[in-house]
C-alpha cells in the first residue's frame, strides 16, 4: 500500500493537492477536517463536540480524532493506500497511526510536507474564507490561532517522520500544477 501523510500548516494546499494525488495514484483521501465538517453539517454528537474546538482554531482532542480516523480507514476494502490530510497533528496521533497501520499490516510510506511562508498562508486562508463558508477561514484571529497551534503542537510531527527517514519537504509556492508535479516526482521514487 502507498500511505502518504500530506503535511503542512493551514493554507499550505494539502486538500487541493490531495485531490490531484488520489486521481493519479488511486488512493483514498482522508481529511480529518472534512470528516469533522461533515459531522457538523449532519449535527452529530461528534460534530457538536468538534465544533466547539474548531470554532476557536484549537485541536479536537486526540482520543476523539484517533478513534474517528481508525473508523474511517476500516471502511475501505482493499484500498491501494491512503492520503492522510490534516492527520496526524500531534506526536500522540502519529504514534497511534503507526500502531494502527501495523495492526492492519501496513505503514506510512512517506510524509510530504508542503513548505509555505506564513504571510502567504494568511493570504490564502482569507481568500478561501471569502469563497467558502468556513467560519475558521473568515476571522483573522482564528487564522492566527490555527497557525500558532500548528507551530506549537503540530510542527514537531515532522521530526517523528524525519527520524524514520520518511520526511520529504516540498516547496509549496507556485502554481497548483507546479506543486503537484513536485509531489509526483517524489512519490514516483517510492
Ligand atoms: P483542517 O480542515 O485540516 O484545516 O482542520 C480544521 C480544524 O479541524 C482544525 O483547526 C482542528 O480544529 C480540527 N482538526 C482537523 N484535523 C485534526 C486533527 N488531526 N487533530 C485535531 N484536530 C483536528
PDB file of C-alpha atoms and ligand atoms in Angstrom, residues 10 14 31-34 36-37 50 53-54 57-62 65 85-89 93 128 134 136 146, ligand 1:
ATOM      1  CA  UNK A  10      -3.303  25.526   7.452  1.00  0.00           C
ATOM      2  CA  UNK A  14      -2.990  19.947   1.415  1.00  0.00           C
ATOM      3  CA  UNK A  31      -9.139  14.583   5.659  1.00  0.00           C
ATOM      4  CA  UNK A  32      -9.941  14.769   9.363  1.00  0.00           C
ATOM      5  CA  UNK A  33     -11.055  18.404   8.909  1.00  0.00           C
ATOM      6  CA  UNK A  34     -13.514  17.353   6.162  1.00  0.00           C
ATOM      7  CA  UNK A  36     -15.400  16.850  11.218  1.00  0.00           C
ATOM      8  CA  UNK A  37     -17.119  19.375   8.931  1.00  0.00           C
ATOM      9  CA  UNK A  50     -15.591  19.065  17.213  1.00  0.00           C
ATOM     10  CA  UNK A  53     -12.781  23.313  19.255  1.00  0.00           C
ATOM     11  CA  UNK A  54     -12.769  24.180  15.549  1.00  0.00           C
ATOM     12  CA  UNK A  57      -8.945  27.146  15.967  1.00  0.00           C
ATOM     13  CA  UNK A  58      -7.944  24.598  18.624  1.00  0.00           C
ATOM     14  CA  UNK A  59      -7.253  20.907  18.067  1.00  0.00           C
ATOM     15  CA  UNK A  60     -10.012  18.391  18.704  1.00  0.00           C
ATOM     16  CA  UNK A  61      -8.794  16.013  21.478  1.00  0.00           C
ATOM     17  CA  UNK A  62      -6.543  13.177  20.317  1.00  0.00           C
ATOM     18  CA  UNK A  65      -9.723  12.234  16.474  1.00  0.00           C
ATOM     19  CA  UNK A  85      -4.646  15.105   5.133  1.00  0.00           C
ATOM     20  CA  UNK A  86      -4.603  17.068   8.378  1.00  0.00           C
ATOM     21  CA  UNK A  87      -3.711  13.964  10.381  1.00  0.00           C
ATOM     22  CA  UNK A  88      -1.535  13.304  12.393  1.00  0.00           C
ATOM     23  CA  UNK A  89      -1.380  16.725  14.055  1.00  0.00           C
ATOM     24  CA  UNK A  93      -1.672  10.871  16.819  1.00  0.00           C
ATOM     25  CA  UNK A 128     -10.585  30.814   0.850  1.00  0.00           C
ATOM     26  CA  UNK A 134     -15.658  28.059   6.524  1.00  0.00           C
ATOM     27  CA  UNK A 136     -12.462  29.423  10.714  1.00  0.00           C
ATOM     28  CA  UNK A 146      -4.557  27.934  13.949  1.00  0.00           C
TER      29      UNK A 146
HETATM   30  P1  LIG B   1      -8.378  21.434   8.543  1.00  0.00           P
HETATM   31  O1  LIG B   1      -9.543  21.265   7.636  1.00  0.00           O
HETATM   32  O2  LIG B   1      -7.362  20.340   8.399  1.00  0.00           O
HETATM   33  O3  LIG B   1      -7.766  22.809   8.449  1.00  0.00           O
HETATM   34  O4  LIG B   1      -8.924  21.311  10.036  1.00  0.00           O
HETATM   35  C1  LIG B   1      -9.887  22.221  10.548  1.00  0.00           C
HETATM   36  C2  LIG B   1      -9.983  22.056  12.058  1.00  0.00           C
HETATM   37  O5  LIG B   1     -10.412  20.717  12.378  1.00  0.00           O
HETATM   38  C3  LIG B   1      -8.685  22.233  12.836  1.00  0.00           C
HETATM   39  O6  LIG B   1      -8.423  23.609  13.102  1.00  0.00           O
HETATM   40  C4  LIG B   1      -8.982  21.435  14.088  1.00  0.00           C
HETATM   41  O7  LIG B   1      -9.842  22.141  14.957  1.00  0.00           O
HETATM   42  C5  LIG B   1      -9.777  20.251  13.553  1.00  0.00           C
HETATM   43  N1  LIG B   1      -8.887  19.125  13.173  1.00  0.00           N
HETATM   44  C6  LIG B   1      -8.677  18.629  11.922  1.00  0.00           C
HETATM   45  N2  LIG B   1      -7.816  17.598  11.950  1.00  0.00           N
HETATM   46  C7  LIG B   1      -7.454  17.443  13.245  1.00  0.00           C
HETATM   47  C8  LIG B   1      -6.559  16.568  13.921  1.00  0.00           C
HETATM   48  N3  LIG B   1      -5.850  15.643  13.253  1.00  0.00           N
HETATM   49  N4  LIG B   1      -6.441  16.705  15.259  1.00  0.00           N
HETATM   50  C9  LIG B   1      -7.155  17.615  15.949  1.00  0.00           C
HETATM   51  N5  LIG B   1      -7.987  18.492  15.376  1.00  0.00           N
HETATM   52  C10 LIG B   1      -8.152  18.419  14.035  1.00  0.00           C
END
